[in-house]
Short mmCIF file of C-alpha atoms in Angstrom, two decimals:
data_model
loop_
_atom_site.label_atom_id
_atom_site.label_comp_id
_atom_site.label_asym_id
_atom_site.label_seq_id
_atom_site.Cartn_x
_atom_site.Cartn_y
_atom_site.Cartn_z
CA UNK A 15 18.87 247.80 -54.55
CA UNK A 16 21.01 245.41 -56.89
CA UNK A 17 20.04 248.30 -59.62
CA UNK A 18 21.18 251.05 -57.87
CA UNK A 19 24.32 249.69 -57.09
CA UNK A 20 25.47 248.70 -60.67
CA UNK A 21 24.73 252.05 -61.74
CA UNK A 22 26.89 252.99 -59.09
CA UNK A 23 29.41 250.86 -60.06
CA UNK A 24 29.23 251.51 -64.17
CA UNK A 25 29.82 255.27 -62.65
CA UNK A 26 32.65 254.79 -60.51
CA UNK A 27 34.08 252.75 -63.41
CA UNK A 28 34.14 255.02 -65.97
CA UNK A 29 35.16 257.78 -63.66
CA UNK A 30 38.37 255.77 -62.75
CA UNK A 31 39.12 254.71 -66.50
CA UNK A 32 39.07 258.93 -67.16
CA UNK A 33 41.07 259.42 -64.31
CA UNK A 34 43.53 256.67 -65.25
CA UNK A 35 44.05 258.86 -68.92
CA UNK A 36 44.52 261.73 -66.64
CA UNK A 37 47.04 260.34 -64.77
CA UNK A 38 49.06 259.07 -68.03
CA UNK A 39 48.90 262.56 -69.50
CA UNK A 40 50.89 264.14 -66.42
CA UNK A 41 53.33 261.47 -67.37
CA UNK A 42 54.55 263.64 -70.43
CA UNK A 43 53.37 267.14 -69.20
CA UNK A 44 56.43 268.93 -67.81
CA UNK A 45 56.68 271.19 -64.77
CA UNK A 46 55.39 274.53 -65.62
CA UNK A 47 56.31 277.76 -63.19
CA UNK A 48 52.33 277.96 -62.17
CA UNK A 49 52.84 274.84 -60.37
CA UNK A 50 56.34 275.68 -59.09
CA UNK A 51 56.00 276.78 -55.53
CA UNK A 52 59.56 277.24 -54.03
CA UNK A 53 59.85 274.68 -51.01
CA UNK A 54 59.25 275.39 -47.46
CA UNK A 55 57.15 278.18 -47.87
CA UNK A 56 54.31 279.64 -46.15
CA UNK A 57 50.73 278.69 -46.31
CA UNK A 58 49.74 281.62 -48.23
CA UNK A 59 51.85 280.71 -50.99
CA UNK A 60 48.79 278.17 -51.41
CA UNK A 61 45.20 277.71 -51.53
CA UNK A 62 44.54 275.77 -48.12
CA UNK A 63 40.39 276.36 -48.61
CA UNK A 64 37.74 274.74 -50.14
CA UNK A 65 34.27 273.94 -50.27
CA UNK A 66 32.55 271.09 -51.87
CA UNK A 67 28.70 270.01 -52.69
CA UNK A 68 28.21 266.42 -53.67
CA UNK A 69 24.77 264.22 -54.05
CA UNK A 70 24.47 260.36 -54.07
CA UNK A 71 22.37 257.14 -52.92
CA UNK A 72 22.39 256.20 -49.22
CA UNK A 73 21.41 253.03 -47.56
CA UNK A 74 22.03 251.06 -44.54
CA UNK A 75 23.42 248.53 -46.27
CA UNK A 76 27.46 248.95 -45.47
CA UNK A 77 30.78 246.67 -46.64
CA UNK A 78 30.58 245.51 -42.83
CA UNK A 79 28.46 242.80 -41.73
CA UNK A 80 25.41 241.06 -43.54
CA UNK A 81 21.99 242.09 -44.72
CA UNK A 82 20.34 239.23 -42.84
CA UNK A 83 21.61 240.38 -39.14
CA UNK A 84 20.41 244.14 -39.89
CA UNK A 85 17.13 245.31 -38.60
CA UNK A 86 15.67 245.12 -41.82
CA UNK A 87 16.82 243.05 -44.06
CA UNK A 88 15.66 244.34 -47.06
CA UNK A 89 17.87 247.63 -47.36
CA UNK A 90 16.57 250.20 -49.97
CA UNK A 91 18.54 253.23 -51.62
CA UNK A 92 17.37 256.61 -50.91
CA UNK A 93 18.55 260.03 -52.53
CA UNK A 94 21.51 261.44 -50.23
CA UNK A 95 22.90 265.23 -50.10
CA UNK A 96 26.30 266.72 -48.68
CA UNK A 97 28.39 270.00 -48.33
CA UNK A 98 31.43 270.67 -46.64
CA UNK A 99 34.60 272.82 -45.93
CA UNK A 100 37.97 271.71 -45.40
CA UNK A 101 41.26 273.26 -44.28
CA UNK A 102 44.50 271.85 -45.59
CA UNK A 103 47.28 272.03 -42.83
CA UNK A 104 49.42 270.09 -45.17
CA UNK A 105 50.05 268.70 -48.45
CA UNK A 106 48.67 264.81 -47.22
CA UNK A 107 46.67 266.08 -44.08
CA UNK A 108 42.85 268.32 -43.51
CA UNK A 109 40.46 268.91 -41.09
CA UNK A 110 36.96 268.82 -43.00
CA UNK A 111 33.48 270.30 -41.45
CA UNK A 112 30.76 268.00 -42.92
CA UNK A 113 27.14 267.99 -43.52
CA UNK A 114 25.20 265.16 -44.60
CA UNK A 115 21.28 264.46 -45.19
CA UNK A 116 18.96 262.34 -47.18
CA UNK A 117 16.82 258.94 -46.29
CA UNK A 118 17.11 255.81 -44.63
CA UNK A 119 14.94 253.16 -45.81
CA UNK A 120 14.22 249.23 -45.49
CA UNK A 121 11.80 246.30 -45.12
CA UNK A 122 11.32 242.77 -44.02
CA UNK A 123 11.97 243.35 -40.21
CA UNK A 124 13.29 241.04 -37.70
CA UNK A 125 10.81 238.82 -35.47
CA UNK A 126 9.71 240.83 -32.78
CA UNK A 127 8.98 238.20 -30.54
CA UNK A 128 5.79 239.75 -29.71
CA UNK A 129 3.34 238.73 -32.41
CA UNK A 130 3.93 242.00 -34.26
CA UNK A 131 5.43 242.34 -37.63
CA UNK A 132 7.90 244.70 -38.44
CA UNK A 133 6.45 245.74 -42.55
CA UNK A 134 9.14 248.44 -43.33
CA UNK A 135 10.56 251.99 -41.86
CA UNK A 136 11.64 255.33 -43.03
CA UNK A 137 14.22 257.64 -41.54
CA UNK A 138 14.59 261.19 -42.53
CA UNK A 139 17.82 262.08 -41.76
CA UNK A 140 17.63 266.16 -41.06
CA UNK A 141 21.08 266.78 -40.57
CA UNK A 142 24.52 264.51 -39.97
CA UNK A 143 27.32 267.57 -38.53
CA UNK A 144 30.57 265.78 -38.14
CA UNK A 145 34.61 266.94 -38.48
CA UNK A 146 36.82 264.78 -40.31
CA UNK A 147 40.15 264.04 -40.58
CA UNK A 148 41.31 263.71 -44.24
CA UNK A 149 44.49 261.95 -44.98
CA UNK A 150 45.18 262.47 -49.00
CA UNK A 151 47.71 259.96 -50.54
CA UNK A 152 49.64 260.07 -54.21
CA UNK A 153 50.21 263.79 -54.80
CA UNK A 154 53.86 262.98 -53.25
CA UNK A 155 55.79 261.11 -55.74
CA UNK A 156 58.98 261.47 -57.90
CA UNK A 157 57.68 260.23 -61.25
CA UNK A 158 55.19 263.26 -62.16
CA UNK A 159 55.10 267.00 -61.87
CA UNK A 160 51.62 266.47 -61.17
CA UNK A 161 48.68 263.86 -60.45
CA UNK A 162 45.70 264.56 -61.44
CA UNK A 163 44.27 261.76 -59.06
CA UNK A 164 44.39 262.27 -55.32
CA UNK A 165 43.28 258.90 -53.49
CA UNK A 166 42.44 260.00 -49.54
CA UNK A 167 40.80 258.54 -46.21
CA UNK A 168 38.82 260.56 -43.77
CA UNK A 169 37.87 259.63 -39.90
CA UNK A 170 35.79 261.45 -37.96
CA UNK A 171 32.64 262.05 -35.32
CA UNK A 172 29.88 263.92 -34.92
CA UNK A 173 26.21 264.46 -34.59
CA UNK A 174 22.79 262.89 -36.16
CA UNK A 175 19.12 264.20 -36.15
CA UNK A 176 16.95 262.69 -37.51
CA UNK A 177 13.01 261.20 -37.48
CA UNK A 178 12.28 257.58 -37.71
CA UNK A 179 9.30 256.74 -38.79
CA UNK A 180 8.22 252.52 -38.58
CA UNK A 181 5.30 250.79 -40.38
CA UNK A 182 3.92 247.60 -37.82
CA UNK A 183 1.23 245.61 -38.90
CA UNK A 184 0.59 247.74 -41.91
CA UNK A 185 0.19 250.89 -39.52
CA UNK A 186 2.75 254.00 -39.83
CA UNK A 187 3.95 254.55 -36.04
CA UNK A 188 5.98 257.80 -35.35
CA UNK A 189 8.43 256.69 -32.96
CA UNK A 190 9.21 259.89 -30.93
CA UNK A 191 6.41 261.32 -29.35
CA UNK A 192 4.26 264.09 -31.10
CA UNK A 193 7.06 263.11 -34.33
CA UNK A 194 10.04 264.73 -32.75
CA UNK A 195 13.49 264.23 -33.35
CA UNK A 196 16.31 261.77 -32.20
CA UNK A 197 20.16 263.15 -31.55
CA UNK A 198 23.24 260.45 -31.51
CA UNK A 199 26.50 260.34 -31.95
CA UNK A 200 27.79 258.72 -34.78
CA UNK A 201 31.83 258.10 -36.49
CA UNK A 202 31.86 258.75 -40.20
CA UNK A 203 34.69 256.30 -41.84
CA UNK A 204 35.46 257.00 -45.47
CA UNK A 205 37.52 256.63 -48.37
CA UNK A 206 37.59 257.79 -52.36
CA UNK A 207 39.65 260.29 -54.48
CA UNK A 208 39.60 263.45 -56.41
CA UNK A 209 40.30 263.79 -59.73
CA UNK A 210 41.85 267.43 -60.94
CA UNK A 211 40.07 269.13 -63.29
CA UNK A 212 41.03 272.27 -63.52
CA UNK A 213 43.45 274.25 -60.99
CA UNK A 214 40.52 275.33 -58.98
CA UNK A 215 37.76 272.19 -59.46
CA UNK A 216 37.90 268.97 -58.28
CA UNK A 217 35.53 265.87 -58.84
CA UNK A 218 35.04 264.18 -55.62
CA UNK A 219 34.16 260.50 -55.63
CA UNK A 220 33.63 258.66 -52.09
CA UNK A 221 31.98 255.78 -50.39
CA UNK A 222 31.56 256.37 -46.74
CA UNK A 223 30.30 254.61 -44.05
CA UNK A 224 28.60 256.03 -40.78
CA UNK A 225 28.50 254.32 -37.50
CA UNK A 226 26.25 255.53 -35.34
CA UNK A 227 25.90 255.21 -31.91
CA UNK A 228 22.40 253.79 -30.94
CA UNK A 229 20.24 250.99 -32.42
CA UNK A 230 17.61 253.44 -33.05
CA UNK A 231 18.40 254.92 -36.35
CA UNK A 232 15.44 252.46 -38.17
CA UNK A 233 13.07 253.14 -35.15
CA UNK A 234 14.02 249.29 -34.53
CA UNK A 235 16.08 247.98 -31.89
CA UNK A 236 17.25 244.25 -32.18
CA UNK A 237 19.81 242.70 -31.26
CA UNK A 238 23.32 243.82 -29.66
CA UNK A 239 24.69 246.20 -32.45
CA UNK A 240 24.22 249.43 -33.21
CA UNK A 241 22.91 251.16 -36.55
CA UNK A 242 24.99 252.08 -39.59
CA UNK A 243 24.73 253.59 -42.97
CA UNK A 244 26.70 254.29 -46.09
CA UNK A 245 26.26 256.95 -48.45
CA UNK A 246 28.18 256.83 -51.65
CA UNK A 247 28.46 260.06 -53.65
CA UNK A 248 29.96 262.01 -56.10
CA UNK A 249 30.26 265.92 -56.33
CA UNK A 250 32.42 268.58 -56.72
CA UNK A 251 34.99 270.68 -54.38
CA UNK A 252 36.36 273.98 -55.31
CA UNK A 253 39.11 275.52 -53.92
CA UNK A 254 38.91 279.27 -52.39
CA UNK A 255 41.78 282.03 -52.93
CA UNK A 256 43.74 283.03 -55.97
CA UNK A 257 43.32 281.31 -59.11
CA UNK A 258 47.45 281.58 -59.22
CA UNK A 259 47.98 279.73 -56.52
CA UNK A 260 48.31 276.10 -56.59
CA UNK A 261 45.96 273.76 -53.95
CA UNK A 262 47.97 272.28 -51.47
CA UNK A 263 46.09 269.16 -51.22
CA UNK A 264 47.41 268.64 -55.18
CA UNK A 265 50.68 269.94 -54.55
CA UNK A 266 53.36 267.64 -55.06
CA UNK A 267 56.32 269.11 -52.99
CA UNK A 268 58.98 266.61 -54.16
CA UNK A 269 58.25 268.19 -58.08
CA UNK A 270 58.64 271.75 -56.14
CA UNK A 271 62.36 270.84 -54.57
CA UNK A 272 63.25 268.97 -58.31
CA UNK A 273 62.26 272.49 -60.25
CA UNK A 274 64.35 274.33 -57.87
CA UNK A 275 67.41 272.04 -58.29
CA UNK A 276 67.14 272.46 -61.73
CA UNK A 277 66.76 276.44 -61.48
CA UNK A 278 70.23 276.40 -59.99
CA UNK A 279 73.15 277.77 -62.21
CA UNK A 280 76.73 277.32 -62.12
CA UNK A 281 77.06 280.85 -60.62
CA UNK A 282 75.01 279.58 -57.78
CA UNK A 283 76.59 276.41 -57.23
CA UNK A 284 80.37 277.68 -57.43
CA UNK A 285 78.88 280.62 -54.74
CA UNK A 286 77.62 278.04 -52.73
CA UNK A 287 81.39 275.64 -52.97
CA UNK A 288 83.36 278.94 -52.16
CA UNK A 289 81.44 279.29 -49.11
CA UNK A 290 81.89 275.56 -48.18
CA UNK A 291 85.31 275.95 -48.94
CA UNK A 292 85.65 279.12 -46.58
CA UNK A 293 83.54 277.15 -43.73
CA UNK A 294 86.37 274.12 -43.95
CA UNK A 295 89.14 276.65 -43.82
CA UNK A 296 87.14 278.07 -40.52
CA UNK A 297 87.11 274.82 -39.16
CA UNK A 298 90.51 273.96 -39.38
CA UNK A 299 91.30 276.83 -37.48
CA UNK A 300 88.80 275.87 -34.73
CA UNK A 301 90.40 272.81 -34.39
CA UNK A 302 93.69 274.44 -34.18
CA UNK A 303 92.45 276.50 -31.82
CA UNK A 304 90.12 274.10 -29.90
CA UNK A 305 93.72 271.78 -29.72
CA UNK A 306 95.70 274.48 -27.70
CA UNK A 307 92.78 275.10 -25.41
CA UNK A 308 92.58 271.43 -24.52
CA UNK A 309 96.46 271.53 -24.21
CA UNK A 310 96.33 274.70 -21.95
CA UNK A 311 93.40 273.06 -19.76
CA UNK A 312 95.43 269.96 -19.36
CA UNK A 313 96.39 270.83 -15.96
CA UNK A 314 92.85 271.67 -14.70
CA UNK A 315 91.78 267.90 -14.92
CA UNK A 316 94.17 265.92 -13.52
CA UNK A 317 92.89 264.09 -10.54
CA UNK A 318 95.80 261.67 -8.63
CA UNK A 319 93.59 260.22 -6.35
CA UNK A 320 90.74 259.84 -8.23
CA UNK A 321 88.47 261.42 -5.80
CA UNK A 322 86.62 263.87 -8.64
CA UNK A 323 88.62 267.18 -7.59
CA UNK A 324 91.26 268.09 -9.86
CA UNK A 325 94.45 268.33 -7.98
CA UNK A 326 94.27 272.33 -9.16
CA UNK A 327 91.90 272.67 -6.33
CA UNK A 328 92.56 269.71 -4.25
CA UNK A 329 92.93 270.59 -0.57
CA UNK A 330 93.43 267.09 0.78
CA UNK A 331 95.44 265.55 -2.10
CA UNK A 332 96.30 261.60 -1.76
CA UNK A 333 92.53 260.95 0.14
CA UNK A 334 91.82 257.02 0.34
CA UNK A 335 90.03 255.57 -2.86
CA UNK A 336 86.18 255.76 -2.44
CA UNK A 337 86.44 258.21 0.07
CA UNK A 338 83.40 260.60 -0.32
CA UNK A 339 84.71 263.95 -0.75
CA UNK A 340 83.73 267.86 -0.99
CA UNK A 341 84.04 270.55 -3.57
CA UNK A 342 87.68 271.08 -2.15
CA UNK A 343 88.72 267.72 -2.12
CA UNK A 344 88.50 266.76 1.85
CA UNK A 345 86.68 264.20 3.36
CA UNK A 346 83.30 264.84 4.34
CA UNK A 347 81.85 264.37 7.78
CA UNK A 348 80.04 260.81 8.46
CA UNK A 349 76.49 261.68 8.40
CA UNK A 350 74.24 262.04 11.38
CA UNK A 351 71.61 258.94 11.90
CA UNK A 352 68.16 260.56 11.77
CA UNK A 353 65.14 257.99 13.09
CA UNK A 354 62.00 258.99 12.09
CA UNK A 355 59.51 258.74 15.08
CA UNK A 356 55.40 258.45 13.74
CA UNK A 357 53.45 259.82 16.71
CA UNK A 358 50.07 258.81 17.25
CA UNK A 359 48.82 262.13 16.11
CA UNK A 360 50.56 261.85 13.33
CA UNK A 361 48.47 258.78 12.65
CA UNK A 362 45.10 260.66 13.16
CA UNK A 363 45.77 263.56 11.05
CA UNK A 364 46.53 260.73 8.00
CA UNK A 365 43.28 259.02 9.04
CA UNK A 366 40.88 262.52 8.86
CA UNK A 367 42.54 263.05 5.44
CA UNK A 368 41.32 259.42 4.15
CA UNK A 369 37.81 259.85 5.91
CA UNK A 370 37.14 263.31 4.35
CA UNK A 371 39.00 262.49 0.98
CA UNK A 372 36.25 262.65 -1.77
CA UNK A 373 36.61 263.03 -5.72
CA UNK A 374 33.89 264.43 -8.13
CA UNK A 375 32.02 260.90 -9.63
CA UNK A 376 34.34 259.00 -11.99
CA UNK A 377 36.86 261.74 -12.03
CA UNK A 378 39.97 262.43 -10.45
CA UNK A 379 38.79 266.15 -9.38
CA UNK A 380 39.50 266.27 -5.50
CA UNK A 381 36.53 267.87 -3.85
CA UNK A 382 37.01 271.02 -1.82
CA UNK A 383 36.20 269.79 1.54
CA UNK A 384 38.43 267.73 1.26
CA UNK A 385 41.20 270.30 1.39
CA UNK A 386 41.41 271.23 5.00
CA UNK A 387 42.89 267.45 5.95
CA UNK A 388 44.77 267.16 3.14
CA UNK A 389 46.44 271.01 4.14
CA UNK A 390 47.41 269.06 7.73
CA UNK A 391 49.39 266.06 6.54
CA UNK A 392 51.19 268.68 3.87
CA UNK A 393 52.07 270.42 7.00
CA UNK A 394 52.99 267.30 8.22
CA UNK A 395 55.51 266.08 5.88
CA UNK A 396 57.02 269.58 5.87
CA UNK A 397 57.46 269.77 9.11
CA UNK A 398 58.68 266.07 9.69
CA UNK A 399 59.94 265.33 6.50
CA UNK A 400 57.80 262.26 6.27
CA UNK A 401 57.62 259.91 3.04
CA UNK A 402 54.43 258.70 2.20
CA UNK A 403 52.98 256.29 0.11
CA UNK A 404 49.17 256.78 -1.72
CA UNK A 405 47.81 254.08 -3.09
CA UNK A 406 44.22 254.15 -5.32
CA UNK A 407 41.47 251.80 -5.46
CA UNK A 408 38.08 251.28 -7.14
CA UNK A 409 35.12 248.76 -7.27
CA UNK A 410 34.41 246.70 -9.96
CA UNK A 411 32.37 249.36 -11.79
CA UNK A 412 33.63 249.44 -15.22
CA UNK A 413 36.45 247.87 -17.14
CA UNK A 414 40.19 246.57 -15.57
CA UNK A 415 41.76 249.16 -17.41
CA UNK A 416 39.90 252.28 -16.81
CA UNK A 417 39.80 251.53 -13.21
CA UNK A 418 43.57 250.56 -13.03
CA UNK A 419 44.09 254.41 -14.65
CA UNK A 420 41.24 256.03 -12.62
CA UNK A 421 42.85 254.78 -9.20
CA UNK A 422 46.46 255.82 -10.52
CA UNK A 423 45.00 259.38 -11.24
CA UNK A 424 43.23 259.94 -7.87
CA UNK A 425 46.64 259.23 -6.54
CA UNK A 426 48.59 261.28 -8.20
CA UNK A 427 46.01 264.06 -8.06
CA UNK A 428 46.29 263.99 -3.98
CA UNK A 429 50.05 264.10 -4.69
CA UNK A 430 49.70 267.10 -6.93
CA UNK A 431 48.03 268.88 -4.29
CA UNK A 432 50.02 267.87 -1.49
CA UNK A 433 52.71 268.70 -3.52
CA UNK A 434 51.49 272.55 -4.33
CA UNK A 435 51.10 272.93 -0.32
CA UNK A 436 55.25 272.39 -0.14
CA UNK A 437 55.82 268.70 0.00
CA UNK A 438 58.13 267.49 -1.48
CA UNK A 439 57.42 265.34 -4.20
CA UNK A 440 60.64 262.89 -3.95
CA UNK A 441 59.05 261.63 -0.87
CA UNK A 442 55.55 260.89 -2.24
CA UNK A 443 54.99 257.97 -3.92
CA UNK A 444 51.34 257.53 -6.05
CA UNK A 445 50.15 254.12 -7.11
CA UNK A 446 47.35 253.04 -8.55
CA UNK A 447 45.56 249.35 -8.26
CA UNK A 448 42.74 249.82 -9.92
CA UNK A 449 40.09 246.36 -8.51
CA UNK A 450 42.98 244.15 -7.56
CA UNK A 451 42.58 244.98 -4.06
CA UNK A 452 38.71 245.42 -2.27
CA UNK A 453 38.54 245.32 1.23
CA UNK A 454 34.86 244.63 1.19
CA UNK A 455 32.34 243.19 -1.05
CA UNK A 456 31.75 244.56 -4.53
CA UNK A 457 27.96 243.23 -4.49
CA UNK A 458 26.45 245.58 -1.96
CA UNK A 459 26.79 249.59 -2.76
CA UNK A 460 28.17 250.10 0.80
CA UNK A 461 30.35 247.48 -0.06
CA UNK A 462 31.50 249.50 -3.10
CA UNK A 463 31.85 252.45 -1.50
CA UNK A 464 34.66 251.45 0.34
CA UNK A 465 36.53 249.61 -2.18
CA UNK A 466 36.64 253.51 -3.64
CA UNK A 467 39.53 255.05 -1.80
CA UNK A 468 42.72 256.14 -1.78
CA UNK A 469 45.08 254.87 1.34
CA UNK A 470 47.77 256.74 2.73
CA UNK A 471 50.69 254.97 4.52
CA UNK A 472 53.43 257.42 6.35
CA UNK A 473 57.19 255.93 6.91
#
């Protein structure tokens, strides 16, 4: 293992000390017009594909954690294979389609606890589909026309299949049945950088590590954590389209807006301070103009007794101060007391719609039974312009603050739809309170089941 990675490292050294004389050569290379692009335009003023092939050693050894807490403690390095496409959306950002196999190796398992002993595994990894997010840093800077070294990060998720195979008391155990295949999830994390070799080639250089989502991946589950791997790599990544077009993952924009500034001729800049010149003398006469309006309008928006109407259209001039008035100045009529009377019906048709409520399991998807009582209290608040106040609950099923948001979205999904029948939404409040608030014992299912609810209180 300690072999393979100092050739690694030797490799990755030398590549960086050629990329460093790379970098120092765009230092005195000026701008020529094949890497001009003029700024702000389109996509296919670039070349936004690629594709790339790259090969390297793969272990589950990673940068995170320590060889001793691993399932087997005695990583090994195993050939590793890759291929992707990417899509540039801009000159720092790209959405990359991923494929990955190789092995997984290792040795020297953890104590089973059973007697057995855990001799060694090996993993054939058929196929690792994931899409990444590719953030590309150091093509944007002011110094060069060009770097020839593009430092980036990717992120991303996807799927692994692959076949585990585990060696127990010197015996080679498949460990699917009849030597089937496994499928997890798994989130690829990554970093490295590209060094330009032509307008159309890139070397790629990378060190990635995968997390994936099961303890499985050795055919060996022990402890608490699940399995991860890192492949390191190096390849190559070619970029589709016109050989005269630049990539846009090497473009460097800022060197794009500096050639065009220095394009510029006098003609152009004394075209472009004779039509500054003409849009100053315009707005002078704007404000000339925007001066006798105000002057003119004067007499529209004076208001004597400060009661909002200007006395142009004041009716009832001289009205008290804080005297609530209409559109023509006069005072408006004290408003009628309404009391709102809950009936016991009233009551009953809010208690069906809680008894019938039901959402599909851990969503906030009301169920379509459930719509014939919820149709009667919309009624309801149309008719008797009711407010009324939902309130969400949950057991103790899951974490604080999923709950706390699952119980807010049940409520405001019965608002929705009470809302769609005609009610108005003003008079609907939705609140959610996630496990704060059980009215029964979160031990027992039945218990449970009615801390799930969503109450509904008319006023």
């Amino acid at each position: 293992m300690k072999k393979h990675l100092t050739k690694a490292s030797l490799l990755l050294t030398g590549l960086l000390a050629g990329g460093s004389v790379f970098a120092q050569t765009a230092d005195t290379t000026k701008a020529t017009t094949t890497d001009y692009v003029q700024p702000f335009s389109p996509d296919n003023a670039f070349r936004t594909w690629s594709v790339g092939v790259n090969g390297g050693l793969m272990t589950p050894f990673t940068i995170f954690g320590k060889k001793s807490s691993q399932d087997f403690r005695s990583p090994h390095s195993k050939i590793g294979y890759g291929a992707y496409i990417k899509k540039q959306i801009t000159s720092g950002f790209g959405l990359q389609a991923n494929f990955m196999g190789g092995q997984l190796a290792g040795a020297n398992g953890q104590p089973t606890g059973t007697g057995n002993t855990m001799d060694s595994y090996e993993t054939k990894l058929n196929y690792a589909l994931s899409l990444n997010a590719v953030l590309s840093v150091g093509n944007i800077t002011f110094r060069h026309n060009h770097n020839f070294i593009q430092p980036y990060a990717t992120v991303g998720i996807g799927g692994l299949n692959y076949n585990p195979t585990v060696v127990i008391n010197g015996t080679s155990q498949n460990v699917t049945a009849n030597g089937g295949s496994l499928n997890e999830w798994f989130v690829p994390v990554g970093a490295g950088f590209k060094i330009n070799v032509s307008r159309g080639i890139n070397i790629d250089l990378g060190y990635q590590v995968n997390f994936a989502y099961a303890d499985n991946l050795d055919g060996y589950r022990y402890g608490a954590h699940n399995d991860r791997f890192s492949y390191a790599h190096a390849g190559l990544e070619f970029a589709l389209g016109s050989k005269s077009k630049p990539q846009l993952a090497a473009h460097n924009p800022v060197s794009s807006i500096r050639t065009e500034y220095m394009m510029e001729n006098r003609n152009t800049r004394n075209q472009l301070q004779s039509q500054i010149d003409a849009q100053k003398a315009a707005n002078e006469q704007l404000k000339a103009e925007l001066a006798t309006t105000n002057a003119n309008l004067a007499k529209f928006t004076a208001d004597s007794d400060n009661d909002g109407v200007p006395d142009f259209y004041d009716k009832c001039p001289n009205t008290p101060a804080g005297t609530k008035v209409d559109g023509s100045g006069c005072p408006l009529p004290a408003p009628k007391q309404i009391t709102t009377v809950i009936t016991e019906e009233d009551r009953k048709v809010v208690r069906d719609a809680i008894a019938n409520l039901e959402f599909d399991f851990g969503k906030a998807t009301i169920r379509a039974h459930s719509y014939p009582s919820l149709d009667r209290v919309a009624k309801l608040l149309v008719d008797k312009n009711f407010s009324l106040k939902l309130a969400g609950h949950t057991d103790n099923v899951g974490s604080n603050d999923a709950n706390m948001k699952l119980s807010k979205d049940r409520a405001e999904s019965v608002k929705s739809y009470l809302v769609s029948k005609g009610a108005n939404a003003s008079r609907i409040e939705a609140t959610g309170y996630g496990e704060t608030q059980p009215i029964a014992s979160n031990k027992t299912a039945k218990g449970r089941q009615q801390n799930r609810r969503v109450e509904f209180t008319l006023y």
